[in-house]
Coordinates of C-alpha atoms and ligand atoms in Angstrom, one line a residue:
M1 CA 25.1 96.0 140.2
D2 CA 25.2 95.3 136.5
Y3 CA 23.2 97.8 134.4
E4 CA 21.7 97.4 131.0
P5 CA 21.1 100.4 128.6
V6 CA 17.9 100.7 126.7
I7 CA 18.1 102.8 123.6
G8 CA 15.6 104.0 121.0
L9 CA 16.4 106.3 118.1
E10 CA 14.3 109.0 116.4
V11 CA 15.7 109.8 113.0
H12 CA 14.6 112.7 110.8
V13 CA 15.4 112.3 107.1
Q14 CA 15.0 114.9 104.5
L15 CA 13.3 113.6 101.4
S16 CA 15.0 114.3 98.0
T17 CA 12.2 116.1 96.3
N18 CA 12.7 119.1 94.1
T19 CA 10.1 121.1 95.8
K20 CA 8.8 121.5 99.4
I21 CA 6.1 119.3 100.9
F22 CA 3.2 121.8 100.8
C23 CA 4.2 124.4 98.2
G24 CA 6.2 124.6 95.0
C25 CA 9.3 126.3 96.4
P26 CA 12.6 124.7 95.6
T27 CA 14.4 122.7 98.3
G28 CA 17.9 123.3 97.0
F29 CA 20.7 123.8 99.5
G30 CA 22.8 127.0 99.5
A31 CA 20.4 129.6 98.0
P32 CA 20.7 133.1 99.5
P33 CA 18.7 133.3 102.8
N34 CA 14.9 133.7 102.5
T35 CA 14.7 133.4 98.7
N36 CA 13.1 130.0 98.4
V37 CA 9.9 131.0 100.1
C38 CA 6.2 131.8 99.4
P39 CA 3.1 132.6 101.5
V40 CA 2.6 128.9 102.3
C41 CA 6.1 128.1 103.7
L42 CA 6.3 131.6 105.3
G43 CA 3.1 130.7 107.2
L44 CA 1.2 133.8 106.1
P45 CA -2.4 134.0 107.1
G46 CA -4.8 132.4 104.6
A47 CA -2.2 130.5 102.7
L48 CA -3.2 126.8 102.1
P49 CA -1.0 123.8 101.9
V50 CA -1.1 121.3 99.0
L51 CA 0.5 117.9 99.5
N52 CA 3.4 117.1 97.2
R53 CA 2.8 113.6 95.7
A54 CA 6.5 113.0 95.1
A55 CA 7.2 113.4 98.8
V56 CA 4.5 110.8 99.6
E57 CA 6.0 108.4 97.1
L58 CA 9.5 108.7 98.7
A59 CA 8.0 108.3 102.2
V60 CA 6.2 105.2 101.0
K61 CA 9.4 103.8 99.5
A62 CA 11.3 104.4 102.8
S63 CA 8.5 102.7 104.7
L64 CA 8.6 99.7 102.5
A65 CA 12.4 99.5 102.7
L66 CA 12.1 99.5 106.5
N67 CA 9.6 96.6 106.3
C68 CA 6.8 98.7 107.5
E69 CA 3.1 98.3 106.8
V70 CA 1.9 101.3 104.8
K71 CA -1.5 102.4 106.0
P72 CA -4.2 102.9 103.4
H73 CA -5.4 105.9 105.4
S74 CA -3.3 108.3 107.5
R75 CA -3.8 111.9 108.6
F76 CA -1.8 115.0 109.1
A77 CA -1.9 116.8 112.5
R78 CA -0.7 120.1 113.8
K79 CA 2.0 120.0 116.4
N80 CA 1.8 123.4 118.1
Y81 CA 4.9 125.1 119.6
F82 CA 6.7 128.3 119.3
Y83 CA 10.1 128.7 117.7
P84 CA 11.4 131.9 116.1
D85 CA 12.1 129.9 112.9
L86 CA 8.6 128.4 112.8
P87 CA 6.4 131.2 111.6
K88 CA 3.2 129.1 111.4
G89 CA 3.4 128.5 115.1
Y90 CA 2.9 124.8 114.4
Q91 CA 4.5 122.0 112.4
I92 CA 2.4 119.9 110.1
S93 CA 3.2 116.4 111.2
Q94 CA 1.4 113.1 111.7
Y95 CA 0.3 111.9 115.2
D96 CA -2.1 109.1 115.9
E97 CA -2.5 108.0 112.3
P98 CA 1.0 107.8 110.8
L99 CA 1.8 106.8 107.3
A100 CA 3.4 103.4 108.2
E101 CA 4.0 101.2 111.3
H102 CA 5.4 97.9 112.5
G103 CA 8.7 97.6 110.6
F104 CA 12.1 96.4 111.4
V105 CA 15.8 96.7 110.6
D106 CA 18.2 93.7 111.0
I107 CA 21.6 94.3 112.3
V108 CA 24.6 92.2 113.2
V109 CA 26.9 93.3 116.1
D110 CA 30.0 91.2 117.0
G111 CA 28.5 88.3 114.9
T112 CA 25.2 88.4 116.7
P113 CA 22.1 89.1 114.6
R114 CA 19.5 91.4 116.1
R115 CA 16.2 92.7 114.8
I116 CA 15.4 96.3 115.8
G117 CA 11.7 97.2 115.6
V118 CA 10.6 100.3 113.7
T119 CA 7.5 101.7 115.5
R120 CA 6.4 104.1 112.9
V121 CA 7.3 106.3 109.9
H122 CA 5.5 109.6 109.6
M123 CA 5.7 112.6 107.3
E124 CA 6.2 116.2 108.4
D125 CA 7.5 119.6 107.3
D126 CA 10.7 121.1 108.5
A127 CA 11.1 124.4 110.3
G128 CA 13.4 127.2 109.2
K129 CA 16.8 127.8 110.6
S130 CA 18.0 130.2 113.3
I131 CA 21.5 131.5 112.7
H132 CA 23.3 132.5 115.9
D133 CA 26.7 133.4 114.6
G134 CA 28.7 134.6 111.6
F135 CA 27.3 138.2 111.6
K136 CA 28.9 141.4 112.8
D137 CA 26.2 141.8 115.5
S138 CA 25.8 138.1 116.3
D139 CA 26.6 138.9 119.9
R140 CA 23.3 140.7 120.1
Y141 CA 21.0 139.3 117.4
S142 CA 20.1 135.9 115.9
Y143 CA 19.0 135.7 112.2
V144 CA 16.3 133.5 110.7
D145 CA 16.5 131.8 107.3
L146 CA 13.2 130.3 106.2
N147 CA 14.5 128.5 103.0
R148 CA 14.3 125.2 104.9
S149 CA 10.8 125.9 106.1
G150 CA 8.5 123.4 104.5
T151 CA 11.2 120.9 103.4
P152 CA 9.7 117.4 103.4
L153 CA 10.9 115.1 106.2
I154 CA 10.1 111.7 107.5
E155 CA 10.6 110.7 111.1
I156 CA 11.5 107.1 111.8
V157 CA 10.9 106.1 115.3
S158 CA 12.5 102.8 116.5
E159 CA 11.4 100.6 119.3
P160 CA 13.5 100.8 122.5
D161 CA 15.3 97.6 121.3
M162 CA 18.9 98.6 121.3
R163 CA 21.1 97.5 124.3
S164 CA 24.4 99.2 123.5
S165 CA 25.9 102.2 121.7
D166 CA 27.3 99.7 119.2
E167 CA 23.8 98.4 118.4
A168 CA 22.6 102.0 117.9
F169 CA 25.6 102.7 115.6
A170 CA 24.8 99.6 113.6
Y171 CA 21.1 100.4 113.4
L172 CA 21.8 103.9 112.1
T173 CA 24.4 102.6 109.7
E174 CA 21.9 100.0 108.2
L175 CA 19.1 102.6 108.2
K176 CA 21.2 105.2 106.3
Q177 CA 22.5 102.6 103.8
T178 CA 19.0 101.3 103.1
L179 CA 17.5 104.8 102.6
Q180 CA 20.4 105.7 100.3
F181 CA 19.8 102.5 98.3
V182 CA 16.2 103.4 97.6
E183 CA 17.3 106.9 96.8
I184 CA 14.8 108.7 99.0
S185 CA 17.4 110.9 100.5
T186 CA 21.1 111.7 100.3
C187 CA 21.2 111.2 104.1
D188 CA 24.1 113.7 104.2
M189 CA 24.5 114.3 107.9
E190 CA 26.7 117.3 107.4
K191 CA 23.9 119.1 105.5
G192 CA 21.4 118.0 108.1
H193 CA 19.6 115.6 105.7
L194 CA 19.8 112.9 108.4
R195 CA 19.4 113.9 112.1
C196 CA 19.3 111.7 115.0
D197 CA 17.9 111.9 118.6
A198 CA 18.3 109.2 121.1
N199 CA 16.1 108.1 124.0
V200 CA 18.3 106.5 126.6
S201 CA 17.7 104.8 129.9
V202 CA 19.4 102.2 132.1
R203 CA 18.0 99.5 134.3
P204 CA 19.5 96.8 136.5
R205 CA 20.1 93.8 134.2
G206 CA 17.3 91.3 134.5
Q207 CA 14.7 94.0 135.5
E208 CA 11.8 94.2 133.0
K209 CA 10.6 97.7 133.7
F210 CA 12.3 100.5 131.8
G211 CA 14.2 103.1 133.7
T212 CA 13.5 106.9 133.3
K213 CA 14.7 108.0 130.0
A214 CA 16.5 111.1 128.8
E215 CA 16.3 112.3 125.2
V216 CA 19.7 113.3 123.8
K217 CA 19.6 115.7 120.8
N218 CA 22.1 117.0 118.3
L219 CA 23.7 113.7 117.4
N220 CA 24.7 114.8 113.9
S221 CA 27.4 112.3 113.2
F222 CA 28.0 108.6 113.8
R223 CA 30.9 109.4 116.0
F224 CA 28.9 111.8 118.2
L225 CA 26.0 109.3 118.4
K226 CA 28.3 106.7 120.0
Q227 CA 30.2 109.2 122.2
A228 CA 27.0 110.8 123.5
L229 CA 25.4 107.4 124.2
D230 CA 28.4 106.1 126.1
Y231 CA 28.6 109.3 128.1
E232 CA 24.8 109.3 128.8
I233 CA 24.8 105.7 129.8
S234 CA 27.6 106.1 132.3
R235 CA 26.1 109.4 133.6
Q236 CA 22.8 107.6 134.4
I237 CA 24.5 104.6 136.0
K238 CA 26.5 106.9 138.3
I239 CA 23.3 108.7 139.4
L240 CA 21.6 105.4 140.2
E241 CA 24.6 104.0 142.0
S242 CA 24.8 107.1 144.2
G243 CA 21.2 106.6 145.1
G244 CA 19.7 109.4 143.0
S245 CA 17.1 109.2 140.2
V246 CA 17.3 110.1 136.6
V247 CA 15.2 113.1 135.5
Q248 CA 13.1 112.8 132.4
E249 CA 14.5 115.6 130.3
T250 CA 15.8 116.7 126.9
R251 CA 19.6 116.9 126.8
L252 CA 22.0 118.3 124.2
Y253 CA 25.3 116.7 123.3
N254 CA 28.3 119.0 123.2
P255 CA 31.0 117.3 121.1
D256 CA 33.6 119.9 122.2
V257 CA 33.6 118.5 125.8
G258 CA 32.1 115.1 125.0
E259 CA 29.3 115.5 127.5
T260 CA 25.5 115.9 127.4
F261 CA 23.8 118.7 129.4
S262 CA 20.3 119.5 130.3
M263 CA 18.4 121.6 127.8
R264 CA 14.8 121.5 129.1
S265 CA 12.4 119.3 131.0
K266 CA 11.0 116.7 128.6
E267 CA 7.7 117.7 127.0
D268 CA 4.9 115.2 126.6
A269 CA 2.7 114.8 123.6
H270 CA -0.2 116.7 125.2
D271 CA 2.0 119.7 125.5
Y272 CA 1.9 120.1 121.8
R273 CA -1.9 120.2 121.6
Y274 CA -2.0 117.9 118.6
F275 CA -5.2 118.1 116.5
P276 CA -6.0 117.0 112.9
E277 CA -4.8 119.4 110.3
P278 CA -8.0 121.1 109.0
D279 CA -6.4 122.4 105.8
L280 CA -5.5 119.0 104.4
T281 CA -7.7 116.0 103.6
P282 CA -6.7 112.7 105.1
L283 CA -4.1 110.9 103.1
S284 CA -5.3 107.8 101.1
I285 CA -2.8 105.4 99.5
D286 CA -4.6 103.2 97.1
A287 CA -3.5 99.6 96.7
A288 CA -2.7 99.8 93.0
W289 CA -0.4 102.8 93.5
L290 CA 1.2 101.1 96.5
A291 CA 1.8 97.9 94.4
Q292 CA 3.3 100.0 91.6
V293 CA 5.7 101.7 94.1
Q294 CA 6.6 98.3 95.6
S295 CA 7.3 96.8 92.2
A296 CA 9.8 99.6 91.4
M297 CA 11.8 99.0 94.6
P298 CA 15.5 98.2 94.1
E299 CA 17.2 95.2 95.7
L300 CA 18.0 96.2 99.3
P301 CA 21.5 96.0 100.8
A302 CA 20.8 93.0 103.1
R303 CA 19.5 90.9 100.2
K304 CA 22.2 92.1 97.9
R305 CA 24.9 91.0 100.4
A306 CA 23.4 87.6 100.7
R307 CA 23.2 87.2 96.9
F308 CA 26.8 88.3 96.4
I309 CA 27.9 85.6 98.8
A310 CA 25.7 82.9 97.4
A311 CA 26.1 83.7 93.7
F312 CA 29.6 85.0 93.4
G313 CA 31.3 83.2 96.3
L314 CA 32.4 86.4 97.9
R315 CA 33.6 86.6 101.5
E316 CA 31.3 88.2 103.9
Y317 CA 33.6 91.1 104.4
D318 CA 33.9 91.7 100.7
A319 CA 30.1 91.5 100.3
D320 CA 29.8 94.1 103.1
V321 CA 32.2 96.5 101.4
L322 CA 30.7 96.1 98.0
T323 CA 27.2 96.9 99.2
Q324 CA 28.1 100.0 101.2
S325 CA 26.4 102.1 98.5
R326 CA 24.2 101.3 95.6
A327 CA 26.7 102.9 93.2
V328 CA 29.6 100.6 94.4
S329 CA 27.4 97.5 94.2
E330 CA 26.2 98.4 90.7
Y331 CA 29.8 99.1 89.5
F332 CA 30.9 95.8 90.9
E333 CA 28.1 93.9 89.2
A334 CA 28.8 95.6 85.8
A335 CA 32.5 94.8 86.1
T336 CA 31.7 91.2 86.9
A337 CA 29.3 90.9 84.0
A338 CA 32.0 92.4 81.6
S339 CA 34.8 90.2 82.9
G340 CA 33.0 87.1 83.9
D341 CA 35.2 87.0 87.1
A342 CA 33.5 88.2 90.2
K343 CA 36.4 87.6 92.6
S344 CA 38.9 89.6 90.5
A345 CA 36.3 92.3 89.9
A346 CA 35.8 92.5 93.7
N347 CA 39.5 92.7 94.4
W348 CA 40.1 95.5 91.8
V349 CA 37.1 97.5 92.9
M350 CA 38.0 97.3 96.6
G351 CA 41.8 97.7 96.0
D352 CA 43.2 99.7 93.0
L353 CA 40.0 101.5 92.1
T354 CA 39.1 102.6 95.6
A355 CA 42.7 103.8 96.2
L356 CA 42.7 105.9 93.1
L357 CA 39.2 107.3 93.8
N358 CA 40.2 108.2 97.3
A359 CA 43.4 109.9 96.2
A360 CA 41.4 111.9 93.6
G361 CA 38.6 112.7 96.0
R362 CA 36.1 111.2 93.6
E363 CA 33.0 109.1 94.0
I364 CA 32.6 105.8 92.1
G365 CA 29.7 107.3 90.2
D366 CA 32.2 109.5 88.4
S367 CA 35.0 107.1 88.1
P368 CA 37.1 107.8 84.9
V369 CA 37.4 104.0 84.5
S370 CA 34.1 102.6 83.5
A371 CA 33.0 99.2 84.9
E372 CA 33.2 97.9 81.3
N373 CA 36.8 99.0 80.8
L374 CA 37.8 97.4 84.1
G375 CA 36.0 94.2 82.9
E376 CA 38.0 94.3 79.7
L377 CA 41.2 94.7 81.5
L378 CA 40.5 91.6 83.7
K379 CA 39.6 89.7 80.6
M380 CA 42.9 90.5 79.0
V381 CA 44.7 89.2 82.1
A382 CA 42.6 86.1 82.1
K383 CA 43.4 85.4 78.4
G384 CA 47.1 85.8 79.0
E385 CA 47.3 88.9 76.8
L386 CA 48.5 91.0 79.8
S387 CA 50.5 90.0 82.9
R388 CA 49.0 91.1 86.2
K389 CA 52.0 93.3 86.6
L390 CA 51.3 95.1 83.3
A391 CA 47.6 95.4 84.2
K392 CA 48.6 97.1 87.5
E393 CA 50.7 99.6 85.4
I394 CA 47.9 100.2 82.8
F395 CA 45.1 100.7 85.3
P396 CA 46.3 104.2 86.7
K397 CA 46.7 105.3 83.0
M398 CA 43.1 104.2 82.4
F399 CA 42.1 106.2 85.4
A400 CA 44.1 109.3 84.3
T401 CA 42.8 109.2 80.7
G402 CA 39.5 107.5 80.8
Q403 CA 40.7 105.3 77.9
S404 CA 40.1 101.6 77.4
P405 CA 42.9 99.1 78.3
A406 CA 43.2 98.1 74.6
A407 CA 43.8 101.8 73.6
I408 CA 46.5 102.2 76.2
V409 CA 48.2 98.9 75.3
E410 CA 48.2 100.1 71.7
T411 CA 49.6 103.6 72.3
E412 CA 52.2 102.5 74.9
G413 CA 53.3 99.4 73.0
L414 CA 52.8 97.4 76.1
K415 CA 51.4 94.2 74.6
Q416 CA 52.5 91.1 76.4
I417 CA 55.2 89.2 74.7
S418 CA 53.9 85.7 74.3
D419 CA 54.6 85.1 70.6
S420 CA 57.4 82.6 70.5
S421 CA 60.0 84.2 68.3
A422 CA 60.2 87.4 70.4
L423 CA 60.2 85.5 73.6
E424 CA 62.7 83.0 72.3
T425 CA 65.2 85.7 71.6
I426 CA 64.9 87.0 75.2
V427 CA 65.1 83.5 76.7
D428 CA 68.2 82.6 74.7
T429 CA 69.9 85.8 75.9
V430 CA 69.1 85.0 79.5
I431 CA 70.4 81.5 79.2
A432 CA 73.6 82.7 77.7
A433 CA 74.1 85.4 80.4
N434 CA 73.6 83.0 83.4
P435 CA 75.7 79.9 82.8
K436 CA 76.0 79.2 86.6
Q437 CA 72.3 79.1 87.2
V438 CA 71.7 77.1 84.1
E439 CA 74.2 74.5 85.4
Q440 CA 72.5 74.4 88.8
F441 CA 69.1 73.8 87.2
R442 CA 70.5 71.0 85.0
G443 CA 72.2 69.6 88.2
G444 CA 68.7 69.2 89.7
K445 CA 68.1 72.4 91.6
A446 CA 64.6 73.0 90.2
T447 CA 63.9 76.3 92.1
V448 CA 66.5 78.1 90.1
I449 CA 63.9 78.3 87.3
N450 CA 62.3 81.2 89.3
F451 CA 65.5 83.2 89.1
L452 CA 65.7 82.7 85.4
V453 CA 62.1 83.6 84.8
G454 CA 62.7 86.7 86.8
Q455 CA 65.6 87.6 84.5
V456 CA 63.3 87.1 81.5
M457 CA 60.7 89.4 83.0
K458 CA 63.4 92.0 83.7
A459 CA 64.8 91.8 80.2
S460 CA 61.3 92.2 78.7
R461 CA 60.4 95.1 81.0
G462 CA 57.6 93.0 82.5
Q463 CA 56.0 92.3 79.2
A464 CA 56.8 88.6 78.9
D465 CA 54.0 86.1 79.6
V466 CA 55.2 84.4 82.7
A467 CA 53.7 81.0 81.9
A468 CA 55.0 81.0 78.3
A469 CA 58.5 82.1 79.5
T470 CA 58.6 79.3 82.1
E471 CA 57.5 76.8 79.6
L472 CA 60.1 77.9 77.1
L473 CA 62.9 78.0 79.6
K474 CA 62.2 74.4 80.7
Q475 CA 62.0 73.2 77.2
K476 CA 65.4 74.7 76.3
L477 CA 67.1 73.6 79.5
G478 CA 65.5 70.2 79.8
Ligands
LIG1 ZN1 6.9 127.9 99.7

């Protein structure tokens, strides 16, 4: 029988606020354990939460970027459960009245466009962290660091709309890129700023009813997401084919062995004894503020891609690469504006610049070559002041020094030789040194001109203007 996977993702994203969601403690990463804490985020009795406006603003931006409808009224709720790193004994989350609903993310897999529904976006606080290793007595004890406790999160729940691990991969990619564009989070998976759980089931193709799902946790990289889904899908198919039935449970992915294993039976919502958070008033988003946030939204990647193709004539692949991050897209647009040549700017950003950045381990945001300087270089090539070959030599020097191309041309004496007297001397020397080829050219073998131009370039150490040199050679020989 042919089976079809059904996948939905729950993604937790840490919002990039300076302070926590319900207190003024800093959210910074890497502080000594249990130093960024106060009575509120330690869950001490009597401490009262106060909602961080900046966190709400970022959550609203994320919701808008995911095409969700932001609710004028939503409500926080307590989700009760015990964890050693959750001193309150509950998480402050949202339950039946989330911040936003009914959104979508568009993806393309193997050339086929698909729209993946976003069920809801809700806000919540993060728990602390249990540390099980790295200490002398870690074989006997676990340690708790509460610095993360109270860090603002949003949870983005998708519809069960994905039908393959590739679609899940594409959805998470688009989601991450979009959230980075609106700058609501770094989405750094290694630091846990973006965490992904997947609900997976399989059903015979053509059947409408969903199969029993398992929730797979701990998918903290794109690679693990795909591996874990592929493993889980084939595990469930094997169970069904051998006449068994899938158990509803929470499973953990172990990347070391590439398998998922059972962690606990799946809890239902009622197990958490949700009830409205009595220490916080319902959250109201007024229309004027919402409009203000909306008007400050940047252009999102999907729209930017389409514009790059339509306005600049870029290939789809190039538009994809150049919208991978907001910083890259902004650099490209600035270089295009400075040079007036989008295609050259695209080639240089994706080629030479990316190569040098990678080699230096730097991000485009701190590229030593500014977009304006790259634009200037491209302009000099277009005007015939520099050959492409010289430009390729100058560029690494711009990268190493941060100088403008004009400054490097000046100090290195690299200016292209296109003024006729200097060029004429070189051309005359080349003609005198190659009588055989000159004879062949005059005898009608036109392609020999390429050899002679090559000799001129060589004699000028690459500084001759190819077009001018060709023209002058033809004149003199013809
Ligand atoms: Zn605090």
